Amino acid sequence: MFRYLSKAFWHSPDIEVHSMAEFGDFISALGEFGLYQKWLVLLLSLPLLLSPFQMIGQVFIVVDVPHYCNTSWIRAVGPNLTEEEQLNLTLPRDADGAYEQCSMYSPVDWDLGSIVAYGLNTTEKCSSGWVYPSVQQPSLLTEFDLVCDRKDLTDISQSVYMLGLFLGAMIFGPLSDRIGRRPVLLISIFIQSLFGLGIAFVPHFYVYMALRCVVATAVSGILITVLALATEWVGVSYRPHAVLITHCCSAIGQMILAGLSYGIRNWRLLEIAGSAPMFALFFYIWVLPESARWLVTKGKIEEAKKVLQKAASINKRTIPPDLLEQLKCEKQTKPGSILDLLRKKHLLKVTLIMSCAWFVDSLVYYGLSLSVTNFGLDIYLTQLAFGAVELPARISCIFLLQWFGRKKSQAVLLLLAGVMCLLIAGIPEDQAVAITVLAIIGKFAASASFSCSYVYAAELFPTIVRQSGVGLCSMAARVAGIIAPLIRLLEKYHRAVPMAIFGSAPVLGGLLCFLLPETRGAELVDDTRGGHPTAQRRVSDNTGVVPPQQSSLETCSKTDTEEPGADSEHAV
């Protein structure tokens, strides 16, 4: 009680501060990470089990298979030809003696005897489609002929999906602030379920690309609102735990993807198996709570009190009535804007470097994830290893951030991921085991670095522009996700070019991170007038009371009241 009365004592008419409790006090009263929060984080983690299927599932339904041009035209003059005789007469061979996959001899009006006697010399591109002799189950590649001149459509499709993630962040981020986290999450789950299932019935590849883009916007909405709800309902010290638990579920989803794609080779059935389970999450309509913090910022005080008391009841705690009386919505200072990140020299430095770090981290993460078919070993085992290695990568972030701090952890992990990619670029193509081992180490470093960047960015940006700052970083990461599949197209010039780019970019980003300030153990900066977090540690007198000028008070101003990470990027 003395703590709350002391805050009233510090109130003065000449400063814009209100005698009310911080929202963190209510979280402390109901329990920072009690049964209610654990149950909520579990609910929020379930949609992320299927997000890897949408993110990188296409890798397993467009696996390259042997193919050659359809030359059935010769059957009109030689119906009794064996398959081998048909291929010898109609297909040229490459330098290794294998049949060309993307060219054929031009059809002629000769009789079979003339064709056998004189042979065919003029070649052209496949004009009547392709034949896939070894394929038993229909795949996306064989059904839509994503080979030869159409091969690049697979990587372009992946970039279109990343564009959908970018659009989803732009749409659902502001929407979650306007109508709430809960309805946005429910809408996103519905869209992902409906359009994800619709992909299994598309008649054309361009329709497939369009529906995938819509699904990506929904996935982005889920990632954003999951992060917001997870961070806004738990105490400060448990925020990394809540975020990393959801990240771990995404890693488990990658392992599920490997087993699912191995067992189901028909791409349409695989799409159904990866999308239909989302319909089971419609029970969230009855059990998913709204963010109490968001309710307060919108002036819905009575609703906020009800959900807080329900949480406290489940946690077997009681919120003091006098503390509940202090839950008010009052107007305070003018919120900051994105321009503050550009006008202030120290904020401009943080914004540019952190945006670069998020960009290169996303580039190497998706560069490795989408190159799983190029490492030479079984793609299903490689994907299983990629998913398994993310679990210790995410969990290790808790200890890395605590032991070595934010700056060193972020920088060294980016450097490690980059060096692994550079080593892969220099290793001969036939060394499949060595390449896969280096790729797994690189994926570990990239995954851990991505988790570190969430915590680091939220601590570097001041409260009133924290959402804007983290949002810019998120947009940079999504741009990298769009570019990553296009960079893979450069392997037509040399197989090492994409990995050289994926490796050099995070090395540069890691070196830039050494220019950032350390935020471990520092209080968050509230406004743009101050310096870095290390310069504004909380100061208290011998009574333990913190002067209000050093506190981040609860108000109706959205940007002043959000916790770090709210309405920001999701994960991987």
Coordinates of C-alpha atoms in Angstrom, one line a residue:
M1 CA 0.0 0.0 0.0
F2 CA 2.8 2.3 0.9
R3 CA 4.2 1.9 -2.6
Y4 CA 1.0 3.1 -4.3
L5 CA 0.5 6.0 -1.8
S6 CA 4.1 7.1 -2.5
K7 CA 3.3 7.4 -6.2
A8 CA 0.5 9.8 -5.3
F9 CA 3.0 11.9 -3.2
W10 CA 5.1 12.5 -6.3
H11 CA 2.2 13.9 -8.3
S12 CA 2.6 17.6 -9.0
P13 CA 0.6 19.9 -11.3
D14 CA 3.8 21.1 -13.1
I15 CA 4.6 17.7 -14.6
E16 CA 2.4 15.5 -16.7
V17 CA 2.3 12.4 -14.5
H18 CA -0.7 10.7 -12.9
S19 CA -1.0 9.1 -9.5
M20 CA -1.9 5.7 -10.7
A21 CA -0.3 2.3 -10.6
E22 CA 1.7 0.9 -13.5
F23 CA 0.2 -1.9 -15.4
G24 CA 3.1 -4.1 -14.3
D25 CA 1.7 -3.8 -10.7
F26 CA -1.4 -5.6 -11.8
I27 CA 0.6 -8.4 -13.5
S28 CA 2.6 -8.8 -10.3
A29 CA -0.5 -8.9 -8.2
L30 CA -2.2 -11.7 -10.3
G31 CA 1.1 -13.5 -10.8
E32 CA 3.8 -12.8 -13.4
F33 CA 3.7 -16.3 -15.0
G34 CA 1.1 -18.3 -13.2
L35 CA -1.3 -21.1 -14.4
Y36 CA -3.4 -18.6 -16.4
Q37 CA -0.4 -17.3 -18.4
K38 CA 1.0 -20.8 -19.0
W39 CA -2.4 -21.9 -20.3
L40 CA -2.6 -18.8 -22.5
V41 CA 0.9 -19.3 -23.9
L42 CA 0.0 -22.9 -24.7
L43 CA -3.0 -21.8 -26.6
L44 CA -1.0 -19.2 -28.5
S45 CA 1.6 -21.8 -29.4
L46 CA -0.8 -24.2 -31.1
P47 CA -1.2 -22.2 -34.4
L48 CA 2.5 -21.9 -34.7
L49 CA 2.9 -25.7 -35.0
L50 CA 1.5 -25.4 -38.6
S51 CA 3.1 -22.1 -39.6
P52 CA 6.3 -23.9 -40.8
F53 CA 4.2 -25.9 -43.2
Q54 CA 3.0 -22.8 -44.9
M55 CA 6.4 -21.1 -44.7
I56 CA 8.6 -23.7 -46.2
G57 CA 6.3 -26.6 -47.1
Q58 CA 6.5 -25.8 -50.8
V59 CA 10.1 -27.1 -50.7
F60 CA 8.8 -30.7 -50.4
I61 CA 6.1 -30.5 -53.1
V62 CA 8.4 -29.2 -55.9
V63 CA 11.3 -31.5 -55.4
D64 CA 13.2 -31.8 -58.7
V65 CA 12.7 -35.2 -60.5
P66 CA 14.1 -36.6 -63.8
H67 CA 12.1 -35.5 -66.8
Y68 CA 12.3 -35.1 -70.6
C69 CA 10.3 -33.7 -73.4
N70 CA 7.1 -35.4 -74.5
T71 CA 7.9 -36.8 -77.9
S72 CA 4.8 -38.9 -78.5
W73 CA 4.5 -37.4 -82.0
I74 CA 6.8 -40.2 -83.3
R75 CA 4.2 -42.8 -82.3
A76 CA 2.1 -41.7 -85.3
V77 CA 4.7 -43.2 -87.6
G78 CA 6.2 -45.8 -85.3
P79 CA 3.5 -47.2 -83.0
N80 CA 5.5 -50.3 -82.3
L81 CA 8.6 -48.5 -81.0
T82 CA 9.9 -49.3 -77.5
E83 CA 10.3 -46.4 -75.1
E84 CA 14.1 -46.6 -75.4
E85 CA 13.9 -46.5 -79.2
Q86 CA 11.6 -43.5 -79.1
L87 CA 13.9 -41.6 -76.8
N88 CA 17.0 -42.4 -78.9
L89 CA 15.3 -41.1 -82.0
T90 CA 13.7 -38.0 -80.6
L91 CA 16.0 -36.7 -77.7
P92 CA 19.5 -35.3 -77.9
R93 CA 22.1 -36.2 -75.3
D94 CA 24.2 -33.9 -73.1
A95 CA 28.0 -34.1 -72.6
D96 CA 27.5 -36.9 -70.0
G97 CA 25.5 -39.0 -72.3
A98 CA 22.2 -38.5 -70.5
Y99 CA 19.0 -37.3 -72.3
E100 CA 18.5 -33.6 -72.5
Q101 CA 15.7 -32.6 -70.1
C102 CA 14.7 -29.3 -71.8
S103 CA 15.2 -29.9 -75.5
M104 CA 14.0 -32.3 -78.2
Y105 CA 14.5 -32.9 -81.9
S106 CA 12.0 -31.0 -84.0
P107 CA 9.2 -33.1 -85.3
V108 CA 9.3 -34.0 -89.1
D109 CA 6.8 -35.4 -91.6
W110 CA 9.1 -38.3 -92.6
D111 CA 8.4 -42.0 -92.4
L112 CA 10.0 -44.1 -89.7
G113 CA 12.6 -45.6 -92.1
S114 CA 13.9 -42.2 -93.1
I115 CA 14.1 -41.0 -89.5
V116 CA 16.1 -44.1 -88.5
A117 CA 18.3 -43.9 -91.6
Y118 CA 19.2 -40.2 -91.5
G119 CA 18.4 -39.2 -87.9
L120 CA 17.2 -35.8 -86.7
N121 CA 19.5 -32.9 -86.2
T122 CA 17.4 -29.7 -85.5
T123 CA 16.5 -29.2 -81.9
E124 CA 13.9 -27.0 -80.1
K125 CA 12.5 -26.5 -76.7
C126 CA 9.9 -28.9 -75.4
S127 CA 6.6 -28.0 -77.2
S128 CA 4.2 -30.7 -76.0
G129 CA 5.0 -30.9 -72.3
W130 CA 7.2 -33.2 -70.3
V131 CA 7.3 -36.8 -69.2
Y132 CA 8.2 -37.8 -65.6
P133 CA 9.1 -41.5 -65.7
S134 CA 10.0 -42.0 -62.1
V135 CA 7.0 -40.1 -60.5
Q136 CA 4.3 -42.2 -58.8
Q137 CA 2.4 -39.5 -56.8
P138 CA 1.5 -36.2 -58.3
S139 CA 3.5 -33.2 -57.1
L140 CA 3.2 -29.5 -57.6
L141 CA 6.2 -29.7 -60.0
T142 CA 4.8 -32.5 -62.2
E143 CA 1.2 -31.2 -62.3
F144 CA 2.1 -27.7 -63.3
D145 CA 5.4 -28.5 -65.2
L146 CA 7.6 -26.3 -63.0
V147 CA 10.7 -27.4 -65.0
C148 CA 13.1 -25.8 -67.6
D149 CA 11.8 -22.3 -68.5
R150 CA 9.1 -22.5 -65.8
K151 CA 11.5 -23.7 -63.0
D152 CA 12.0 -20.1 -61.7
L153 CA 8.3 -19.9 -60.9
T154 CA 8.9 -22.0 -57.7
D155 CA 11.3 -19.4 -56.2
I156 CA 9.1 -16.5 -57.5
S157 CA 6.1 -18.2 -55.8
Q158 CA 8.1 -18.3 -52.5
S159 CA 8.8 -14.6 -52.9
V160 CA 5.1 -13.9 -53.4
Y161 CA 4.4 -15.7 -50.2
M162 CA 6.9 -13.5 -48.4
L163 CA 5.2 -10.5 -49.9
G164 CA 2.0 -11.8 -48.3
L165 CA 3.8 -11.8 -44.9
F166 CA 4.9 -8.2 -45.5
L167 CA 1.3 -7.2 -46.4
G168 CA 0.0 -9.0 -43.4
A169 CA 2.2 -7.1 -41.1
M170 CA 1.0 -3.8 -42.6
I171 CA -2.7 -4.8 -42.4
F172 CA -3.0 -6.8 -39.2
G173 CA -0.6 -4.8 -37.1
P174 CA -2.6 -1.5 -37.1
L175 CA -5.8 -3.6 -37.1
S176 CA -4.9 -5.3 -33.9
D177 CA -4.4 -1.9 -32.2
R178 CA -7.8 -0.8 -33.5
I179 CA -10.1 -3.7 -32.8
G180 CA -8.0 -5.8 -30.4
R181 CA -5.6 -8.8 -30.4
R182 CA -8.3 -11.4 -29.9
P183 CA -10.5 -10.7 -33.0
V184 CA -7.4 -10.3 -35.3
L185 CA -6.1 -13.7 -34.2
L186 CA -9.5 -15.3 -34.8
I187 CA -9.8 -13.7 -38.2
S188 CA -6.3 -14.8 -39.1
I189 CA -6.9 -18.4 -38.1
F190 CA -10.1 -18.5 -40.1
I191 CA -8.4 -17.0 -43.3
Q192 CA -5.5 -19.4 -43.0
S193 CA -7.8 -22.4 -42.5
L194 CA -10.1 -21.5 -45.4
F195 CA -7.6 -20.4 -48.0
G196 CA -5.0 -23.0 -46.9
L197 CA -7.5 -25.7 -47.6
G198 CA -8.5 -24.0 -50.9
I199 CA -4.9 -24.4 -52.2
A200 CA -5.5 -28.1 -52.4
F201 CA -8.1 -27.6 -55.1
V202 CA -6.5 -25.0 -57.3
P203 CA -6.6 -25.6 -61.1
H204 CA -3.7 -23.4 -62.1
F205 CA -0.3 -22.5 -60.6
Y206 CA -1.0 -18.7 -60.7
V207 CA -4.2 -19.3 -58.6
Y208 CA -2.0 -21.3 -56.2
M209 CA 0.4 -18.3 -55.9
A210 CA -2.5 -15.9 -55.2
L211 CA -4.0 -18.1 -52.5
R212 CA -0.6 -18.7 -50.9
C213 CA -0.2 -14.9 -50.7
V214 CA -3.5 -14.6 -48.9
V215 CA -2.5 -17.4 -46.5
A216 CA 0.8 -15.6 -45.8
T217 CA -1.1 -12.4 -44.7
A218 CA -3.0 -14.6 -42.2
V219 CA 0.1 -16.3 -41.0
S220 CA 1.6 -12.8 -40.4
G221 CA -1.5 -11.8 -38.5
I222 CA -1.2 -14.8 -36.3
L223 CA 2.5 -14.2 -35.6
I224 CA 1.9 -10.6 -34.7
T225 CA -1.0 -11.1 -32.3
V226 CA 0.5 -14.2 -30.7
L227 CA 3.6 -12.1 -29.8
A228 CA 1.5 -9.2 -28.5
L229 CA -0.8 -11.4 -26.3
A230 CA 2.2 -13.4 -25.0
T231 CA 4.2 -10.3 -24.0
E232 CA 1.2 -8.3 -22.6
W233 CA 0.0 -10.9 -20.2
V234 CA 3.3 -11.9 -18.5
G235 CA 5.7 -10.1 -16.2
V236 CA 8.8 -8.4 -17.4
S237 CA 11.2 -11.1 -16.2
Y238 CA 9.2 -13.9 -17.9
R239 CA 8.6 -12.1 -21.3
P240 CA 11.5 -13.9 -23.0
H241 CA 10.3 -17.2 -21.7
A242 CA 6.8 -16.7 -23.2
V243 CA 8.1 -15.6 -26.5
L244 CA 10.7 -18.4 -26.7
I245 CA 8.1 -21.1 -25.9
T246 CA 6.1 -20.0 -28.9
H247 CA 9.3 -20.1 -31.0
C248 CA 10.0 -23.6 -29.8
C249 CA 6.6 -24.7 -31.0
S250 CA 7.5 -23.4 -34.4
A251 CA 10.6 -25.5 -34.3
I252 CA 8.5 -28.6 -33.4
G253 CA 6.3 -27.7 -36.3
Q254 CA 9.3 -28.0 -38.6
M255 CA 9.9 -31.5 -37.4
I256 CA 6.2 -32.4 -37.9
L257 CA 6.5 -31.0 -41.4
A258 CA 9.4 -33.4 -42.2
G259 CA 7.4 -36.4 -41.1
L260 CA 4.2 -35.2 -42.7
S261 CA 5.8 -34.6 -46.1
Y262 CA 7.7 -37.9 -46.0
G263 CA 4.5 -39.9 -45.4
I264 CA 2.2 -38.0 -47.8
R265 CA 3.7 -37.6 -51.3
N266 CA 0.5 -36.4 -53.1
W267 CA 0.8 -32.7 -52.9
R268 CA -3.0 -32.0 -52.7
L269 CA -3.4 -34.4 -49.8
L270 CA -0.4 -32.9 -48.1
E271 CA -2.0 -29.4 -48.4
I272 CA -5.1 -30.7 -46.8
A273 CA -3.2 -32.4 -44.0
G274 CA -1.3 -29.2 -43.3
S275 CA -4.2 -26.8 -43.4
A276 CA -7.3 -28.7 -42.1
P277 CA -6.1 -29.0 -38.5
M278 CA -6.4 -25.2 -38.2
F279 CA -10.2 -25.5 -38.2
A280 CA -9.9 -27.3 -34.9
L281 CA -8.7 -24.0 -33.3
F282 CA -12.1 -22.3 -33.8
F283 CA -12.8 -23.2 -30.1
Y284 CA -10.6 -20.1 -29.4
I285 CA -13.8 -18.1 -29.9
W286 CA -14.9 -19.2 -26.4
V287 CA -11.6 -19.5 -24.5
L288 CA -9.2 -16.9 -25.9
P289 CA -9.0 -13.7 -23.7
E290 CA -8.4 -10.2 -24.9
S291 CA -5.3 -8.3 -23.7
A292 CA -6.1 -6.5 -20.5
R293 CA -3.5 -3.9 -21.4
W294 CA -5.2 -3.2 -24.7
L295 CA -8.6 -2.9 -23.0
V296 CA -7.2 -0.2 -20.7
T297 CA -5.6 1.8 -23.5
K298 CA -9.1 1.8 -25.2
G299 CA -10.8 3.0 -22.1
K300 CA -12.6 -0.4 -21.5
I301 CA -11.8 -0.4 -17.8
E302 CA -14.6 -2.6 -16.6
E303 CA -13.8 -5.3 -19.1
A304 CA -10.1 -5.1 -18.2
K305 CA -11.0 -5.5 -14.5
K306 CA -13.0 -8.6 -15.3
V307 CA -10.2 -10.4 -17.3
L308 CA -7.6 -9.4 -14.7
Q309 CA -9.8 -10.8 -11.8
K310 CA -10.4 -14.0 -13.8
A311 CA -6.7 -14.4 -14.4
A312 CA -6.0 -13.8 -10.7
S313 CA -8.6 -16.4 -9.7
I314 CA -7.1 -19.1 -11.9
N315 CA -3.7 -18.2 -10.5
K316 CA -5.2 -18.5 -7.0
R317 CA -4.2 -14.9 -6.3
T318 CA -6.2 -11.8 -5.3
I319 CA -5.8 -8.3 -6.7
P320 CA -6.2 -5.8 -3.8
P321 CA -9.4 -3.7 -4.3
D322 CA -7.5 -0.4 -3.7
L323 CA -5.1 -1.4 -6.6
L324 CA -8.1 -2.1 -8.9
E325 CA -9.5 1.4 -8.1
Q326 CA -6.3 2.9 -9.5
L327 CA -6.9 1.2 -12.9
K328 CA -8.0 4.3 -14.8
C329 CA -7.6 5.7 -18.3
E330 CA -6.2 9.1 -18.4
K331 CA -4.8 11.3 -21.1
Q332 CA -1.1 12.0 -20.8
T333 CA 1.7 13.2 -23.2
K334 CA 1.6 13.3 -26.9
P335 CA 2.9 10.0 -28.3
G336 CA 6.0 9.7 -30.3
S337 CA 6.1 9.2 -34.1
I338 CA 8.2 7.3 -36.5
L339 CA 9.9 10.6 -37.4
D340 CA 11.5 10.7 -34.0
L341 CA 13.5 7.7 -35.1
L342 CA 15.0 9.7 -37.9
R343 CA 15.4 13.1 -36.2
K344 CA 17.3 11.9 -33.1
K345 CA 20.9 11.0 -33.9
H346 CA 21.2 8.2 -31.4
L347 CA 17.8 6.7 -32.4
L348 CA 18.7 6.9 -36.1
K349 CA 21.9 4.9 -35.4
V350 CA 19.9 2.2 -33.5
T351 CA 17.2 2.1 -36.2
L352 CA 19.6 1.7 -39.1
I353 CA 21.8 -1.0 -37.4
M354 CA 18.9 -3.0 -36.0
S355 CA 17.0 -2.9 -39.2
C356 CA 20.2 -4.1 -41.0
A357 CA 20.5 -6.9 -38.3
W358 CA 16.9 -8.1 -38.8
F359 CA 17.4 -7.9 -42.6
V360 CA 20.5 -10.1 -42.8
D361 CA 19.2 -12.5 -40.1
S362 CA 16.0 -13.1 -42.1
L363 CA 18.1 -13.4 -45.3
V364 CA 20.4 -16.2 -43.9
Y365 CA 17.5 -17.9 -42.1
Y366 CA 15.3 -18.3 -45.2
G367 CA 18.3 -18.8 -47.4
L368 CA 19.2 -21.9 -45.5
S369 CA 15.7 -23.1 -45.0
L370 CA 14.8 -22.9 -48.7
S371 CA 18.0 -24.5 -49.8
V372 CA 17.4 -27.7 -48.0
T373 CA 17.1 -29.6 -51.4
N374 CA 20.6 -28.4 -52.5
F375 CA 22.7 -29.9 -49.7
G376 CA 22.9 -33.4 -51.2
L377 CA 21.4 -35.6 -48.4
D378 CA 17.8 -36.7 -47.9
I379 CA 15.7 -33.6 -47.7
Y380 CA 13.4 -35.1 -45.1
L381 CA 16.2 -36.0 -42.7
T382 CA 17.8 -32.6 -43.3
Q383 CA 14.5 -30.8 -42.5
L384 CA 14.1 -32.9 -39.4
A385 CA 17.6 -31.9 -38.3
F386 CA 16.8 -28.2 -39.1
G387 CA 13.7 -28.4 -36.9
A388 CA 15.5 -30.3 -34.1
V389 CA 18.4 -27.8 -34.0
E390 CA 16.0 -24.8 -33.5
L391 CA 14.8 -26.1 -30.1
P392 CA 18.2 -25.8 -28.4
A393 CA 18.8 -22.6 -30.4
R394 CA 15.7 -20.9 -29.0
I395 CA 16.2 -22.1 -25.5
S396 CA 19.9 -21.2 -25.4
C397 CA 19.0 -17.6 -26.0
I398 CA 17.7 -17.2 -22.4
F399 CA 21.2 -18.1 -21.1
L400 CA 23.2 -16.3 -23.8
L401 CA 21.4 -13.0 -23.2
Q402 CA 21.9 -13.4 -19.4
W403 CA 25.6 -14.5 -19.5
F404 CA 27.0 -12.5 -22.4
G405 CA 24.5 -9.6 -22.9
R406 CA 22.5 -8.6 -25.9
K407 CA 25.2 -6.9 -28.1
K408 CA 27.7 -9.8 -28.0
S409 CA 25.1 -12.5 -28.4
Q410 CA 23.5 -10.8 -31.4
A411 CA 26.8 -10.0 -33.1
V412 CA 28.5 -13.3 -32.6
L413 CA 25.5 -15.4 -33.6
L414 CA 25.2 -13.4 -36.9
L415 CA 28.9 -13.8 -37.5
L416 CA 28.7 -17.5 -36.9
A417 CA 25.7 -17.9 -39.3
G418 CA 27.5 -16.0 -42.0
V419 CA 30.8 -17.9 -41.6
M420 CA 29.0 -21.2 -42.0
C421 CA 27.4 -20.1 -45.3
L422 CA 30.7 -18.8 -46.6
L423 CA 32.3 -22.2 -45.8
I424 CA 29.4 -24.0 -47.6
A425 CA 30.1 -21.9 -50.7
G426 CA 33.7 -23.0 -50.7
I427 CA 33.1 -26.7 -50.2
P428 CA 32.9 -29.1 -53.2
E429 CA 29.3 -30.1 -54.1
D430 CA 30.0 -33.8 -53.6
Q431 CA 30.8 -33.3 -49.9
A432 CA 27.1 -33.6 -48.9
V433 CA 27.7 -34.6 -45.2
A434 CA 30.1 -31.7 -44.6
I435 CA 27.7 -29.2 -46.3
T436 CA 24.7 -30.4 -44.3
V437 CA 26.6 -30.2 -40.9
L438 CA 27.7 -26.7 -41.7
A439 CA 24.1 -25.8 -42.8
I440 CA 22.7 -27.1 -39.5
I441 CA 25.2 -25.1 -37.5
G442 CA 24.3 -22.0 -39.5
K443 CA 20.6 -22.7 -39.0
F444 CA 21.2 -22.9 -35.2
A445 CA 23.0 -19.6 -35.2
A446 CA 20.4 -17.9 -37.4
S447 CA 17.5 -19.1 -35.3
A448 CA 19.1 -18.1 -32.0
S449 CA 20.0 -14.7 -33.5
F450 CA 16.4 -14.2 -34.6
S451 CA 15.2 -14.8 -31.0
C452 CA 17.8 -12.4 -29.6
S453 CA 16.8 -9.7 -32.0
Y454 CA 13.3 -9.6 -30.6
V455 CA 14.5 -8.9 -27.1
Y456 CA 17.3 -6.5 -28.1
A457 CA 15.2 -4.3 -30.4
A458 CA 12.4 -4.0 -27.8
E459 CA 14.9 -2.8 -25.2
L460 CA 16.7 -0.4 -27.5
F461 CA 13.7 1.7 -28.7
P462 CA 12.0 4.1 -26.3
T463 CA 8.5 3.3 -25.1
I464 CA 6.8 6.0 -27.1
V465 CA 8.3 4.8 -30.4
R466 CA 9.0 1.2 -29.6
Q467 CA 6.2 -0.2 -31.8
S468 CA 7.4 2.0 -34.7
G469 CA 11.0 0.9 -34.3
V470 CA 10.3 -2.8 -34.0
G471 CA 7.8 -2.4 -36.9
L472 CA 10.5 -1.0 -39.1
C473 CA 12.8 -3.9 -38.2
S474 CA 10.0 -6.3 -39.0
M475 CA 9.5 -4.7 -42.4
A476 CA 13.2 -5.0 -43.2
A477 CA 13.1 -8.7 -42.3
R478 CA 10.1 -9.3 -44.6
V479 CA 11.9 -7.6 -47.5
A480 CA 14.8 -10.0 -46.9
G481 CA 12.3 -12.9 -47.0
I482 CA 11.1 -11.7 -50.4
I483 CA 14.6 -11.3 -51.7
A484 CA 16.0 -14.7 -50.4
P485 CA 14.2 -16.9 -52.9
L486 CA 15.2 -14.6 -55.8
I487 CA 18.9 -14.8 -54.7
R488 CA 18.7 -18.6 -55.1
L489 CA 18.0 -18.0 -58.9
L490 CA 21.6 -16.8 -59.2
E491 CA 22.8 -20.4 -58.8
K492 CA 22.3 -20.8 -62.6
Y493 CA 25.5 -18.7 -63.0
H494 CA 27.4 -20.6 -60.2
R495 CA 26.2 -22.7 -57.4
A496 CA 28.3 -20.8 -54.8
V497 CA 26.9 -17.4 -55.6
P498 CA 23.7 -17.6 -53.4
M499 CA 25.5 -19.0 -50.4
A500 CA 28.3 -16.4 -50.7
I501 CA 25.6 -13.7 -50.5
F502 CA 23.8 -15.4 -47.6
G503 CA 27.1 -15.6 -45.8
S504 CA 28.6 -12.2 -46.4
A505 CA 25.5 -10.2 -45.4
P506 CA 25.2 -11.5 -41.8
V507 CA 29.0 -11.1 -41.3
L508 CA 28.6 -7.4 -42.2
G509 CA 25.4 -7.1 -40.0
G510 CA 27.2 -8.8 -37.1
L511 CA 30.1 -6.4 -37.2
L512 CA 27.7 -3.4 -37.2
C513 CA 26.0 -4.8 -34.1
F514 CA 29.2 -4.1 -32.1
L515 CA 28.3 -0.4 -32.5
L516 CA 25.1 -0.8 -30.5
P517 CA 24.8 -0.1 -26.8
E518 CA 24.4 -2.9 -24.3
T519 CA 21.0 -3.1 -22.6
R520 CA 21.4 -6.1 -20.2
G521 CA 20.2 -5.1 -16.7
A522 CA 19.2 -1.6 -17.9
E523 CA 15.8 0.0 -17.4
L524 CA 13.8 0.8 -20.5
V525 CA 13.9 4.3 -21.9
D526 CA 10.5 5.9 -22.0
D527 CA 10.9 9.0 -24.2
T528 CA 13.1 10.1 -27.1
R529 CA 14.8 12.8 -25.1
G530 CA 17.0 10.4 -23.2
G531 CA 20.0 8.5 -24.3
H532 CA 20.4 4.7 -24.5
P533 CA 18.9 2.3 -21.9
T534 CA 22.3 2.1 -20.1
A535 CA 22.0 5.8 -19.4
Q536 CA 18.6 5.7 -17.7
R537 CA 18.7 3.1 -14.9
R538 CA 16.0 3.4 -12.3
V539 CA 17.0 5.5 -9.4
S540 CA 15.3 5.1 -6.0
D541 CA 15.7 6.4 -2.5
N542 CA 16.2 4.4 0.6
T543 CA 12.5 3.7 0.8
G544 CA 12.5 1.8 -2.5
V545 CA 10.1 4.3 -4.1
V546 CA 10.7 5.2 -7.7
P547 CA 10.1 8.8 -8.7
P548 CA 7.4 9.0 -11.3
Q549 CA 9.6 10.7 -13.8
Q550 CA 11.5 7.4 -14.1
S551 CA 8.3 5.3 -14.4
S552 CA 6.3 4.2 -17.5
L553 CA 2.7 4.9 -16.4
E554 CA -0.4 3.4 -17.8
T555 CA -2.4 5.7 -20.1
C556 CA -4.8 5.7 -23.0
S557 CA -1.9 6.6 -25.3
K558 CA -1.2 3.3 -27.2
T559 CA 2.5 3.9 -27.8
D560 CA 3.1 4.9 -24.2
T561 CA 1.5 1.7 -22.8
E562 CA 2.6 -1.2 -24.9
E563 CA 5.1 -3.6 -23.5
P564 CA 8.2 -4.4 -25.6
G565 CA 7.4 -6.6 -28.5
A566 CA 3.7 -5.8 -28.6
D567 CA 2.3 -5.6 -32.1
S568 CA 5.7 -6.4 -33.5
E569 CA 7.2 -9.2 -35.6
H570 CA 6.7 -12.7 -35.3
A571 CA 8.9 -15.2 -35.7
V572 CA 10.5 -17.3 -38.0

